XYZ file of C-alpha atoms in Angstrom:
769
model
C -119.425 -75.639 -188.953
C -118.025 -74.462 -185.657
C -115.224 -71.908 -185.771
C -111.771 -73.405 -185.144
C -110.438 -73.084 -181.619
C -107.757 -70.402 -181.641
C -105.254 -72.722 -179.986
C -106.434 -76.009 -181.518
C -105.189 -78.207 -184.339
C -104.206 -76.218 -187.422
C -103.453 -72.989 -185.563
C -100.080 -71.232 -185.374
C -99.867 -71.329 -181.601
C -96.644 -69.895 -180.200
C -94.399 -72.443 -178.495
C -95.404 -72.578 -174.846
C -91.981 -73.961 -173.810
C -90.056 -70.968 -175.120
C -90.868 -68.490 -172.365
C -88.867 -70.443 -169.784
C -86.034 -71.173 -172.180
C -85.449 -67.602 -173.319
C -85.527 -66.449 -169.692
C -82.784 -68.899 -168.771
C -85.130 -71.064 -166.740
C -84.625 -74.206 -168.775
C -83.239 -77.157 -166.839
C -80.728 -79.238 -168.706
C -78.770 -82.242 -167.501
C -75.670 -80.302 -166.528
C -77.854 -78.071 -164.332
C -78.442 -81.130 -162.153
C -75.871 -80.772 -159.376
C -76.565 -83.018 -156.381
C -74.745 -82.051 -153.207
C -71.237 -83.557 -152.935
C -71.409 -84.851 -156.491
C -68.152 -86.169 -157.907
C -66.848 -85.363 -161.383
C -65.899 -87.851 -164.088
C -63.734 -87.771 -167.201
C -62.891 -90.364 -169.840
C -59.373 -91.172 -170.975
C -59.512 -91.672 -174.727
C -57.134 -93.155 -177.235
C -54.922 -90.793 -179.267
C -54.429 -93.578 -181.818
C -56.760 -94.973 -184.464
C -55.486 -98.501 -183.876
C -53.116 -99.693 -181.168
C -52.574 -102.198 -178.428
C -51.861 -100.871 -174.984
C -51.058 -101.585 -171.369
C -52.210 -99.259 -168.614
C -51.047 -98.393 -165.097
C -53.310 -96.194 -162.961
C -51.478 -96.492 -159.619
C -49.824 -93.068 -159.720
C -53.030 -91.382 -160.860
C -55.097 -93.176 -158.203
C -52.843 -91.749 -155.461
C -53.370 -88.130 -156.498
C -55.406 -85.780 -154.255
C -59.163 -85.943 -154.718
C -59.220 -89.041 -156.916
C -62.044 -91.330 -155.814
C -62.031 -94.062 -158.461
C -60.416 -95.071 -161.729
C -62.077 -97.753 -163.825
C -60.300 -99.715 -166.536
C -61.437 -102.580 -168.736
C -60.523 -105.097 -166.017
C -62.859 -103.336 -163.562
C -65.876 -103.556 -165.880
C -65.210 -106.929 -167.504
C -68.443 -108.335 -166.068
C -70.562 -105.749 -167.876
C -72.215 -106.476 -171.154
C -71.204 -104.426 -174.177
C -73.304 -101.844 -175.976
C -75.753 -103.800 -178.131
C -76.618 -103.441 -181.780
C -80.394 -103.749 -182.040
C -80.579 -104.598 -185.725
C -80.323 -107.954 -187.433
C -81.623 -109.425 -190.656
C -84.377 -111.994 -190.482
C -82.547 -113.817 -193.272
C -78.763 -114.330 -193.122
C -78.332 -112.721 -189.714
C -74.916 -111.291 -189.006
C -72.921 -111.372 -185.790
C -71.272 -108.130 -184.844
C -68.088 -107.748 -182.854
C -68.238 -106.696 -179.194
C -68.636 -103.032 -178.266
C -67.044 -103.041 -174.796
C -67.730 -100.373 -172.202
C -63.957 -99.820 -172.018
C -61.596 -101.074 -174.690
C -59.585 -104.026 -173.404
C -55.977 -104.082 -174.575
C -56.718 -102.787 -178.081
C -58.269 -99.543 -179.351
C -59.889 -99.151 -182.747
C -60.492 -95.434 -183.268
C -59.220 -92.107 -182.058
C -61.367 -91.418 -178.992
C -61.868 -95.066 -178.025
C -62.419 -95.158 -174.250
C -59.757 -96.828 -172.070
C -60.322 -95.449 -168.547
C -62.910 -93.596 -166.467
C -61.699 -91.230 -163.755
C -63.848 -89.950 -160.860
C -62.617 -87.174 -158.553
C -63.914 -84.531 -156.189
C -63.322 -81.718 -158.705
C -63.032 -81.561 -162.448
C -59.479 -80.238 -162.131
C -58.431 -83.196 -159.987
C -60.008 -85.487 -162.560
C -57.961 -83.803 -165.302
C -54.789 -84.206 -163.257
C -55.517 -87.904 -162.880
C -56.180 -88.339 -166.598
C -52.772 -86.858 -167.335
C -51.087 -89.053 -164.715
C -52.375 -92.366 -166.067
C -49.503 -94.255 -167.665
C -50.378 -95.896 -170.977
C -47.868 -97.720 -173.152
C -49.153 -97.619 -176.715
C -48.075 -99.848 -179.575
C -49.540 -98.300 -182.731
C -50.854 -100.669 -185.377
C -51.772 -100.122 -189.041
C -55.168 -98.479 -189.480
C -57.625 -97.859 -192.269
C -60.185 -95.112 -192.738
C -62.625 -94.655 -195.576
C -64.845 -97.528 -196.664
C -63.323 -97.911 -200.133
C -59.847 -98.123 -198.611
C -61.127 -100.710 -196.136
C -62.303 -102.949 -199.008
C -58.864 -103.124 -200.636
C -57.243 -106.572 -200.445
C -54.247 -105.358 -198.451
C -56.225 -103.136 -196.038
C -55.534 -103.454 -192.297
C -58.242 -105.510 -190.615
C -60.419 -103.842 -187.997
C -61.799 -107.136 -186.652
C -60.274 -110.591 -187.257
C -63.808 -112.004 -187.113
C -64.815 -109.996 -190.199
C -62.350 -110.609 -193.020
C -62.189 -107.953 -195.667
C -63.669 -105.533 -193.098
C -67.164 -106.442 -194.296
C -70.051 -106.731 -191.858
C -72.639 -107.731 -194.445
C -73.022 -107.802 -198.209
C -76.665 -108.276 -199.187
C -78.859 -107.722 -202.252
C -82.218 -105.972 -202.413
C -84.513 -106.471 -205.397
C -84.219 -108.572 -208.547
C -80.738 -108.563 -210.084
C -81.617 -110.803 -213.039
C -84.576 -108.688 -214.140
C -82.553 -105.531 -213.633
C -79.671 -106.798 -215.773
C -82.140 -107.773 -218.515
C -83.723 -104.314 -218.473
C -80.320 -102.625 -218.744
C -79.426 -104.846 -221.709
C -82.474 -103.498 -223.586
C -82.085 -99.834 -222.555
C -81.910 -97.024 -225.107
C -79.495 -95.178 -222.809
C -77.981 -95.515 -219.363
C -77.398 -92.698 -216.887
C -74.785 -93.300 -214.195
C -73.445 -91.421 -211.191
C -70.856 -92.175 -208.504
C -71.315 -89.952 -205.472
C -70.121 -89.427 -201.934
C -72.479 -88.706 -199.061
C -69.908 -87.370 -196.588
C -69.637 -88.251 -192.938
C -71.028 -85.535 -190.664
C -71.142 -84.635 -186.974
C -74.471 -83.987 -185.248
C -73.782 -80.517 -183.897
C -76.463 -80.071 -181.254
C -76.214 -77.081 -178.919
C -76.104 -79.130 -175.703
C -73.351 -81.712 -175.604
C -74.137 -85.064 -174.017
C -74.146 -85.101 -170.232
C -75.353 -87.362 -167.431
C -75.599 -87.550 -163.641
C -76.021 -90.816 -161.765
C -77.157 -91.152 -158.130
C -77.294 -94.326 -156.059
C -79.670 -95.103 -153.206
C -77.937 -97.810 -151.153
C -81.009 -98.545 -149.019
C -83.068 -99.434 -152.075
C -80.120 -100.560 -154.225
C -81.491 -98.180 -156.819
C -79.939 -95.932 -159.480
C -81.258 -92.643 -160.845
C -79.725 -91.500 -164.116
C -80.423 -87.962 -165.314
C -79.388 -87.661 -168.929
C -79.953 -85.608 -172.064
C -81.434 -88.329 -174.235
C -84.122 -88.804 -176.877
C -85.818 -91.562 -174.907
C -85.685 -92.534 -171.260
C -87.317 -95.978 -171.426
C -85.272 -97.459 -174.250
C -82.099 -96.144 -172.630
C -83.013 -97.639 -169.239
C -83.938 -100.986 -170.717
C -80.737 -101.327 -172.743
C -78.503 -100.277 -169.855
C -80.199 -102.592 -167.373
C -80.824 -105.630 -169.541
C -77.817 -105.579 -171.874
C -75.039 -103.828 -169.952
C -75.505 -103.664 -166.161
C -77.435 -106.944 -165.871
C -79.899 -105.616 -163.301
C -83.717 -105.524 -163.259
C -85.178 -102.433 -164.930
C -86.936 -101.667 -161.638
C -83.513 -100.866 -160.193
C -82.997 -97.812 -162.397
C -84.915 -94.604 -162.959
C -84.004 -92.497 -165.995
C -84.955 -88.825 -166.097
C -84.600 -86.683 -169.216
C -84.987 -82.966 -168.458
C -84.747 -80.301 -171.177
C -82.693 -81.599 -174.080
C -80.803 -79.166 -176.293
C -80.994 -80.925 -179.636
C -80.704 -84.575 -180.559
C -80.899 -85.266 -184.338
C -80.821 -89.020 -183.671
C -77.411 -88.992 -182.006
C -78.840 -88.736 -178.476
C -81.141 -91.704 -178.994
C -78.427 -94.275 -178.320
C -76.878 -95.617 -175.116
C -73.258 -94.619 -174.608
C -70.401 -95.949 -172.532
C -70.378 -93.069 -170.078
C -73.893 -93.846 -168.814
C -72.934 -97.372 -167.761
C -69.650 -96.156 -166.258
C -71.483 -93.528 -164.225
C -73.790 -96.222 -162.866
C -70.853 -98.410 -161.837
C -69.043 -95.489 -160.217
C -72.092 -94.187 -158.330
C -72.830 -97.655 -157.029
C -69.255 -98.317 -155.879
C -68.721 -94.900 -154.319
C -72.303 -94.470 -153.070
C -72.141 -90.851 -154.202
C -73.605 -88.933 -157.141
C -71.262 -88.744 -160.143
C -71.483 -86.177 -162.968
C -70.055 -86.202 -166.470
C -70.411 -83.788 -169.394
C -68.674 -83.942 -172.754
C -66.733 -80.962 -173.961
C -67.030 -80.119 -177.631
C -63.788 -81.863 -178.598
C -65.004 -85.021 -176.868
C -68.232 -84.760 -178.822
C -66.259 -85.093 -182.058
C -64.531 -88.320 -181.015
C -67.021 -89.885 -178.590
C -70.478 -89.516 -180.162
C -71.875 -91.492 -183.089
C -71.499 -89.721 -186.411
C -73.751 -89.759 -189.473
C -74.095 -90.572 -193.193
C -70.796 -91.740 -194.843
C -71.985 -93.596 -197.943
C -70.316 -94.051 -201.311
C -72.789 -94.984 -204.016
C -72.760 -95.869 -207.683
C -76.211 -95.737 -209.252
C -77.432 -96.402 -212.796
C -80.759 -95.825 -214.508
C -81.860 -97.726 -217.617
C -83.760 -95.349 -219.892
C -86.234 -95.755 -222.726
C -86.000 -93.411 -225.702
C -88.956 -91.367 -224.455
C -87.382 -90.883 -221.025
C -89.219 -93.594 -219.096
C -87.262 -95.286 -216.343
C -86.893 -98.994 -217.106
C -84.751 -100.132 -214.184
C -82.450 -98.886 -211.447
C -79.259 -100.550 -210.214
C -77.313 -99.362 -207.169
C -74.088 -100.328 -205.421
C -73.987 -98.853 -201.912
C -71.010 -98.982 -199.550
C -71.566 -97.665 -196.029
C -68.973 -97.021 -193.329
C -69.931 -98.371 -189.897
C -66.827 -97.121 -188.100
C -65.011 -99.378 -185.631
C -68.015 -100.638 -183.643
C -71.688 -101.227 -184.348
C -73.769 -98.483 -182.785
C -77.374 -99.178 -181.785
C -79.081 -98.941 -185.182
C -75.988 -98.426 -187.359
C -76.277 -101.453 -189.681
C -79.955 -100.731 -190.298
C -79.432 -97.223 -191.673
C -77.993 -98.064 -195.132
C -80.181 -101.142 -195.556
C -83.377 -99.387 -194.466
C -82.503 -96.292 -196.463
C -81.970 -98.371 -199.587
C -85.655 -99.244 -199.458
C -86.413 -95.619 -200.348
C -84.061 -95.424 -203.346
C -86.848 -95.597 -205.999
C -88.153 -92.280 -204.670
C -91.403 -90.978 -206.140
C -90.889 -92.732 -209.452
C -92.595 -95.644 -211.168
C -89.572 -97.925 -211.279
C -90.767 -101.482 -211.634
C -87.374 -103.161 -211.767
C -84.768 -102.503 -209.101
C -81.627 -103.972 -207.593
C -79.267 -102.720 -204.918
C -76.168 -104.270 -203.414
C -75.602 -103.009 -199.858
C -72.242 -103.455 -198.151
C -71.377 -102.261 -194.673
C -67.725 -101.871 -193.828
C -65.641 -101.512 -190.671
C -62.999 -98.776 -190.467
C -60.839 -97.373 -187.679
C -63.146 -94.448 -187.028
C -65.964 -93.297 -184.736
C -69.101 -95.469 -185.107
C -71.831 -94.257 -187.474
C -75.537 -94.332 -186.673
C -78.800 -92.509 -187.333
C -78.564 -88.791 -188.064
C -81.588 -86.683 -188.975
C -83.372 -88.738 -191.615
C -81.345 -91.928 -191.017
C -80.865 -93.348 -194.498
C -83.684 -91.486 -196.192
C -81.625 -88.339 -196.959
C -78.932 -90.577 -198.406
C -81.498 -92.336 -200.613
C -83.112 -89.093 -201.765
C -79.698 -87.686 -202.632
C -78.914 -90.683 -204.832
C -82.176 -90.830 -206.763
C -82.517 -87.083 -207.255
C -78.934 -86.729 -208.465
C -79.498 -89.697 -210.789
C -82.728 -88.296 -212.221
C -80.971 -85.062 -213.147
C -78.155 -87.067 -214.759
C -80.780 -88.988 -216.750
C -82.334 -85.725 -217.931
C -78.945 -84.471 -219.167
C -78.298 -87.805 -220.851
C -81.496 -87.542 -222.903
C -81.542 -83.765 -223.363
C -84.707 -83.418 -221.264
C -85.491 -80.816 -218.620
C -85.431 -81.855 -214.943
C -89.161 -81.235 -214.561
C -90.145 -83.044 -217.750
C -88.324 -86.261 -216.881
C -89.778 -86.198 -213.370
C -93.321 -85.619 -214.594
C -93.003 -88.488 -217.068
C -91.860 -90.922 -214.375
C -93.770 -89.834 -211.268
C -96.163 -92.351 -209.749
C -99.606 -91.034 -210.676
C -102.399 -90.399 -208.141
C -104.519 -93.047 -209.875
C -101.806 -95.624 -209.109
C -102.061 -95.062 -205.340
C -101.790 -97.002 -203.137
C -98.580 -97.941 -204.928
C -96.173 -100.685 -203.873
C -92.602 -99.891 -204.843
C -90.080 -102.422 -206.064
C -88.633 -102.413 -202.528
C -91.991 -103.130 -200.894
C -92.948 -99.666 -199.610
C -96.619 -98.755 -200.024
C -97.303 -95.089 -200.769
C -100.861 -94.357 -199.714
C -101.494 -90.802 -200.906
C -100.077 -87.806 -202.741
C -99.948 -85.840 -205.974
C -96.282 -85.527 -206.771
C -96.543 -83.644 -210.049
C -98.800 -81.096 -208.353
C -96.321 -80.048 -205.672
C -93.524 -79.909 -208.237
C -95.621 -77.668 -210.461
C -96.507 -75.366 -207.577
C -92.895 -75.162 -206.457
C -91.822 -74.211 -209.955
C -94.447 -71.468 -210.015
C -93.329 -70.104 -206.655
C -89.679 -70.221 -207.764
C -90.473 -68.449 -211.054
C -88.777 -71.307 -212.858
C -89.843 -70.158 -216.335
C -87.978 -66.857 -216.054
C -84.759 -68.380 -214.771
C -82.963 -67.952 -218.137
C -83.374 -64.179 -217.799
C -81.804 -64.253 -214.342
C -78.990 -66.488 -215.563
C -78.270 -64.082 -218.411
C -78.159 -61.108 -216.021
C -75.818 -63.002 -213.703
C -73.474 -63.821 -216.578
C -73.194 -60.125 -217.407
C -72.098 -59.598 -213.798
C -69.448 -62.298 -214.137
C -71.426 -64.867 -212.149
C -72.892 -68.287 -212.932
C -76.487 -69.112 -211.977
C -77.953 -72.543 -211.551
C -81.361 -73.856 -210.559
C -82.090 -77.322 -209.242
C -84.923 -79.331 -207.795
C -85.453 -82.329 -205.596
C -88.767 -84.170 -205.383
C -88.294 -86.374 -202.342
C -90.220 -88.948 -200.354
C -89.399 -90.477 -196.987
C -90.902 -92.932 -194.539
C -91.511 -92.117 -190.881
C -93.733 -92.923 -187.920
C -92.550 -96.523 -187.578
C -90.897 -96.492 -184.152
C -93.561 -98.797 -182.697
C -96.249 -98.519 -180.016
C -96.639 -95.249 -178.145
C -99.001 -94.904 -175.187
C -100.480 -91.653 -173.909
C -102.324 -91.091 -170.647
C -104.419 -87.926 -170.416
C -105.752 -87.099 -166.953
C -107.916 -84.432 -165.389
C -106.179 -82.716 -162.483
C -107.985 -81.537 -159.313
C -107.787 -77.896 -160.412
C -109.404 -78.625 -163.765
C -106.183 -78.601 -165.767
C -105.188 -81.527 -167.954
C -101.898 -83.434 -167.804
C -100.505 -85.647 -170.560
C -98.042 -88.413 -169.739
C -96.271 -89.830 -172.774
C -93.033 -91.658 -173.527
C -91.819 -89.495 -176.403
C -89.059 -86.981 -175.697
C -88.738 -83.445 -176.964
C -85.301 -82.138 -177.884
C -86.532 -78.855 -179.324
C -89.426 -79.945 -181.568
C -92.207 -78.305 -179.540
C -94.045 -81.284 -178.031
C -95.371 -79.166 -175.170
C -97.223 -77.051 -177.691
C -98.226 -79.689 -180.240
C -99.731 -82.137 -177.755
C -101.492 -79.293 -175.940
C -103.142 -78.290 -179.210
C -104.562 -81.768 -179.680
C -106.175 -81.633 -176.229
C -107.260 -78.031 -176.746
C -108.982 -78.992 -179.967
C -111.310 -81.302 -178.057
C -111.659 -79.603 -174.673
C -111.250 -75.928 -175.536
C -108.641 -75.414 -172.831
C -105.899 -72.817 -173.413
C -102.361 -74.227 -173.713
C -101.307 -72.921 -170.285
C -103.816 -75.270 -168.673
C -102.428 -78.347 -170.415
C -99.239 -79.873 -169.032
C -96.997 -82.398 -170.753
C -94.823 -84.827 -168.785
C -92.122 -86.762 -170.647
C -88.798 -88.337 -169.849
C -89.276 -90.033 -166.483
C -89.451 -93.811 -166.308
C -90.931 -93.745 -162.797
C -93.798 -91.479 -163.786
C -94.463 -92.870 -167.270
C -94.833 -96.612 -167.706
C -93.676 -97.072 -171.297
C -92.188 -95.147 -174.174
C -90.076 -95.465 -177.280
C -88.617 -91.979 -177.181
C -88.444 -89.722 -180.208
C -86.868 -90.620 -183.520
C -87.864 -91.107 -187.128
C -90.380 -88.222 -187.050
C -92.693 -90.452 -185.002
C -93.872 -88.246 -182.162
C -96.906 -86.744 -183.883
C -97.763 -89.618 -186.281
C -97.722 -92.079 -183.344
C -97.701 -90.115 -180.092
C -100.121 -87.520 -181.447
C -102.644 -90.189 -182.373
C -102.315 -91.698 -178.896
C -102.904 -88.287 -177.291
C -105.897 -87.669 -179.545
C -107.494 -91.018 -178.728
C -106.710 -90.789 -175.006
C -108.295 -87.335 -174.914
C -111.420 -88.671 -176.593
C -111.626 -91.483 -174.063
C -111.256 -89.010 -171.197
C -113.921 -86.831 -172.761
C -116.372 -89.742 -172.763
C -115.644 -90.431 -169.099
C -116.114 -86.787 -168.162
C -119.483 -86.708 -169.893
C -120.513 -89.833 -167.998
C -119.492 -88.182 -164.725
C -121.450 -85.074 -165.657
C -124.723 -86.848 -166.419
C -125.824 -86.994 -162.771
C -124.843 -83.406 -161.993
C -126.587 -82.054 -165.079
C -129.472 -84.533 -164.968
C -129.259 -85.484 -168.621
C -127.955 -88.196 -170.895
C -124.468 -88.415 -172.361
C -125.810 -87.737 -175.836
C -126.993 -84.267 -174.798
C -123.584 -83.155 -173.540
C -120.703 -81.336 -175.195
C -117.274 -80.216 -173.951
C -115.949 -76.740 -174.634
C -113.901 -74.170 -172.757
C -113.016 -76.555 -169.956
C -116.637 -77.316 -169.040
C -119.163 -80.024 -169.812
C -122.326 -78.369 -171.062
C -125.830 -79.421 -172.006
C -125.820 -78.542 -175.672
C -127.834 -75.443 -176.514
C -128.217 -74.358 -172.855
C -126.244 -72.541 -170.181
C -126.289 -75.562 -167.854
C -122.723 -76.778 -167.335
C -120.189 -78.093 -164.870
C -116.534 -77.156 -164.882
C -113.659 -79.610 -165.025
C -112.487 -78.745 -161.489
C -115.939 -79.454 -160.062
C -116.114 -82.723 -161.997
C -112.801 -83.801 -160.496
C -114.256 -83.328 -156.993
C -117.494 -85.234 -157.510
C -118.138 -88.455 -155.584
C -116.994 -91.445 -157.581
C -114.464 -89.441 -159.576
C -111.628 -91.879 -158.923
C -108.377 -91.728 -160.956
C -109.574 -94.306 -163.467
C -112.569 -92.153 -164.337
C -110.367 -89.087 -164.664
C -107.837 -90.647 -167.019
C -107.975 -91.602 -170.657
C -105.392 -93.947 -172.104
C -104.600 -95.024 -175.653
C -101.861 -96.846 -177.523
C -101.116 -96.480 -181.215
C -98.625 -98.065 -183.555
C -98.410 -97.689 -187.317
C -97.101 -100.731 -189.107
C -97.492 -99.006 -192.468
C -95.597 -95.817 -191.730
C -96.328 -92.493 -193.376
C -94.708 -91.006 -196.476
C -94.106 -87.245 -196.409
C -93.053 -85.905 -199.790
C -92.500 -82.631 -201.550
C -90.391 -80.561 -203.901
C -87.456 -78.313 -202.989
C -86.081 -75.819 -205.512
C -82.792 -74.043 -204.956
C -81.310 -71.276 -207.060
C -77.626 -70.506 -206.635
C -75.101 -67.972 -207.816
C -71.481 -69.086 -208.276
C -68.517 -66.751 -208.428
C -66.117 -68.528 -210.813
C -63.194 -66.422 -209.586
C -63.482 -67.744 -206.024
C -65.801 -70.760 -206.166
C -68.057 -69.136 -203.564
C -71.701 -70.205 -203.797
C -74.616 -68.095 -202.657
C -78.162 -69.473 -202.423
C -80.308 -66.684 -203.835
C -83.704 -68.364 -203.716
C -85.174 -71.384 -201.976
C -88.714 -72.729 -202.400
C -90.411 -75.697 -200.739
C -93.837 -77.187 -201.345
C -94.425 -80.131 -199.029
C -97.150 -82.711 -198.484
C -97.347 -83.485 -194.767
C -100.905 -84.784 -194.881
C -102.312 -82.496 -192.176
C -100.651 -79.514 -190.529
C -100.947 -79.522 -186.746
C -99.241 -76.163 -186.167
C -98.021 -74.169 -189.206
C -95.523 -72.219 -187.111
C -93.926 -75.309 -185.570
C -93.946 -77.016 -188.943
C -92.152 -74.189 -190.700
C -89.560 -74.064 -187.932
C -88.889 -77.777 -188.288
C -88.542 -77.478 -192.054
C -86.269 -74.434 -191.848
C -83.971 -76.199 -189.388
C -83.746 -79.303 -191.542
C -83.056 -77.293 -194.685
C -80.159 -75.441 -193.064
C -78.699 -78.749 -191.873
C -78.924 -80.004 -195.440
C -77.316 -76.838 -196.752
C -74.507 -77.354 -194.264
C -73.894 -80.838 -195.594
C -74.199 -79.742 -199.224
C -71.777 -76.835 -198.928
C -69.393 -77.227 -196.007
C -69.726 -80.118 -193.522
C -67.445 -83.152 -193.733
C -65.587 -85.310 -191.242
C -62.087 -86.075 -192.501
C -59.604 -88.626 -191.186
C -55.934 -88.759 -192.081
C -55.400 -91.731 -194.424
C -51.916 -92.325 -193.009
C -52.676 -92.667 -189.300
C -56.444 -92.364 -188.849
C -56.249 -89.067 -186.972
C -59.398 -86.939 -187.010
C -58.512 -83.802 -188.962
C -61.825 -82.035 -188.367
C -62.076 -82.269 -184.603
C -63.100 -78.696 -183.798
C -65.246 -75.976 -185.317
C -62.027 -74.382 -186.560
C -61.821 -77.295 -189.009
C -65.411 -78.549 -189.274
C -67.582 -75.830 -190.800
C -71.194 -75.276 -189.767
C -73.705 -73.043 -191.554
C -74.267 -69.650 -189.967
C -77.296 -67.423 -190.274
C -75.831 -65.739 -193.354
C -75.569 -69.133 -195.112
C -79.292 -69.801 -194.773
C -81.438 -68.222 -197.475
C -84.872 -66.732 -197.083
C -87.150 -69.735 -197.576
C -90.536 -69.727 -199.265
C -92.462 -72.578 -197.684
C -95.973 -73.822 -198.284
C -97.858 -77.091 -198.181
C -99.881 -79.047 -200.689
C -101.310 -81.482 -198.180
C -103.159 -84.656 -199.060
C -104.210 -86.493 -195.870
C -102.442 -89.732 -195.112
C -104.782 -92.713 -195.406
C -102.847 -94.936 -193.002
C -102.770 -92.462 -190.106
C -105.958 -91.714 -188.134
C -105.090 -88.010 -187.923
C -104.000 -87.840 -191.552
C -100.513 -86.612 -190.625
C -97.345 -87.790 -192.353
C -94.522 -86.647 -190.075
C -92.272 -83.676 -190.725
C -89.258 -83.527 -188.420
C -86.654 -84.769 -190.884
C -88.083 -83.743 -194.251
C -86.150 -80.495 -194.572
C -82.843 -82.346 -194.291
C -83.992 -84.885 -196.890
C -85.023 -82.596 -199.737
C -82.339 -79.955 -199.346
C -79.020 -81.642 -200.209
C -80.012 -82.840 -203.698
C -81.794 -79.569 -204.513
C -78.723 -77.490 -203.668
C -76.212 -79.774 -205.390
C -78.433 -80.152 -208.470
C -78.576 -76.353 -208.669
C -74.783 -76.107 -208.457
C -74.303 -78.738 -211.163
C -76.945 -77.060 -213.314
C -74.928 -73.851 -213.264
C -71.612 -75.616 -213.857
C -73.117 -77.680 -216.679
C -74.652 -74.662 -218.407
C -71.400 -72.721 -218.314
C -68.655 -75.373 -218.427
C -70.290 -78.754 -219.140
C -69.142 -79.895 -215.680
C -71.649 -82.527 -214.566
C -70.270 -83.771 -211.264
C -69.234 -82.385 -207.931
C -69.409 -84.102 -204.561
C -70.674 -82.755 -201.272
C -69.547 -80.629 -199.647
C -69.311 -78.285 -202.629
C -66.802 -76.005 -200.965
C -65.430 -72.947 -202.765
C -62.133 -74.804 -203.173
C -63.788 -77.788 -204.872
C -65.837 -75.578 -207.170
C -62.826 -73.416 -208.031
C -60.711 -76.481 -208.796
C -63.441 -77.986 -211.004
C -63.696 -74.767 -213.013
C -59.901 -74.390 -213.289
C -59.540 -78.009 -214.407
C -62.191 -77.482 -217.088
C -60.449 -74.336 -218.308
C -57.065 -76.086 -218.317
C -58.371 -78.992 -220.377
C -60.044 -76.716 -222.888
C -57.026 -74.464 -223.262
C -54.658 -77.265 -224.288
């Protein structure tokens, strides 16, 4: 067997994009500053619900003000679309206008768009706009919105309900519960969170009057989808009339995948003024103008046999959509519910899914998009079932895991798991976490006045289902290779990962492989990046396109080397007659007669209808100070099955980042609205806590990979997995400690010191009466 290429698949190649970034040579959207560009700001509602009238005359007359747009000025535009609907019982969502017309429905709702020669003049104009507000009753929180006397967000949706649909077999589930030996039940909150990427959203729009053509430069997770939605659904222009360019993108987490109002407003302004117009959100605007994540309230029950087998699962899920329907918002709870059975052999299942309007910022996909919410429910419920029956968390999981011999396994929700050994990665994680000696550590902690807990989460998710992704791999005149693909990196390391796939076949070093993404003029199609799809879909396309190019290069080389294709091999950037020193370099091949572009390009398209199912076990060990409620994560172990590892270094970085995001949600992150007036109470990082370096533990990470059978490369996707396994592992560890010491068996995320302290004090108060 040939030795692996040092920069090929499976190697820990350093990220090739980092050199420019750490030297300050990255180019982000706000670095795009066309000459004489104007500056834009959005006037946003200070009320959660109100009617209003607006007068912009005084503001329009101020120095430097070029344009002010209100709802009347953009009434001919289409609204932002929701791209999800049920095949059965389709729902009709309310409009999501580019500017709110006469009525606002959340704090931050957009009512005017100001363009001026400087940002300061734009601010002056914002302050000078006269708005007469008439506040109306508002409701925040999905459970509040379901109350009979709740204020209505939309008259078209009585009771504030968008849809109320069942999944599974309710009759069979009820029958199984009637026969159960015991029933475990939990009611939990998955709090609303803000996607705190480093680079806030920004965009620049330029208009070419001669061609009647727009160029939008924007920090997005996908240029083609964004262009198509803006042109076809909002601006009502042919897609050929707009070019979208995505330069470096400083984080996305799903939230930058969607179209937003500002992009359409920039296009209108640039077209009317025939000048470039820039806009960038400040951090406060990010909190009230960008889609938020999670926000589910769930009651889940498990019917149990005497020996611990799971007989049936029943779930009631209520999900907050906010005031408008964001691009994929209604899909997230419904799609996530399909993963509620987790890794367990649960034959009978039912879930009621309700989506609810509230006077709050719209909710959409956030790292994991429904799968973290599902994993949190099932893994919390499994631990509750273990306590109910007096079993250990590992024993009840092992008894109910789907066995390797059962694969491929179709779940009660229709998902087909193709590969894995779930008990094996749990066992290995327990070994690495020294699970068996935990009682000794707990005893030592108690002597020090602390409480220790240990918890696990054995998760599964689905990814790689974004759709078709096409890659074009071409040989350049200098012998380098360029990849053109419609995915979009926002920090994942695509430049490195795709280069490794080409390097694996051609033997070229990464610096000779160039990746082009994020330009609709240069790249014909693309779905962008989301749902951990770039490598499972885009990687396969790159691999196949490279193979096709390799075949063409061998055919070109046959005449020069006077041999047949079967005698040729490619290595080190040359085509060689195997076993000899006769070869021709890539640069020379590119110059040969007949080497037209078609012969120097390989193209391939791949789409996975089945999806891939990454899975694994997270184990967290925590120490709780009962005097303060402060929690410290003292050990964290992960054993994951990602099918095949493309780059161990990139993979570990992705997992670490996801875990820390999950820790943030488990311990400190939560969006809070005032129940009285719908004001956002966590609108800055003074009020909304993010994990810092000190909050992230040292993580032991390893893989127990079993190649995916539905993906040609065997990969299962990894970008969101860390955020999926972490929340339930951390919270289960906290509850384990509280249960051992105080018989406290419930706490909701975020498990802040205050919440933990109150839970302990309440227990002590009750037991001292």
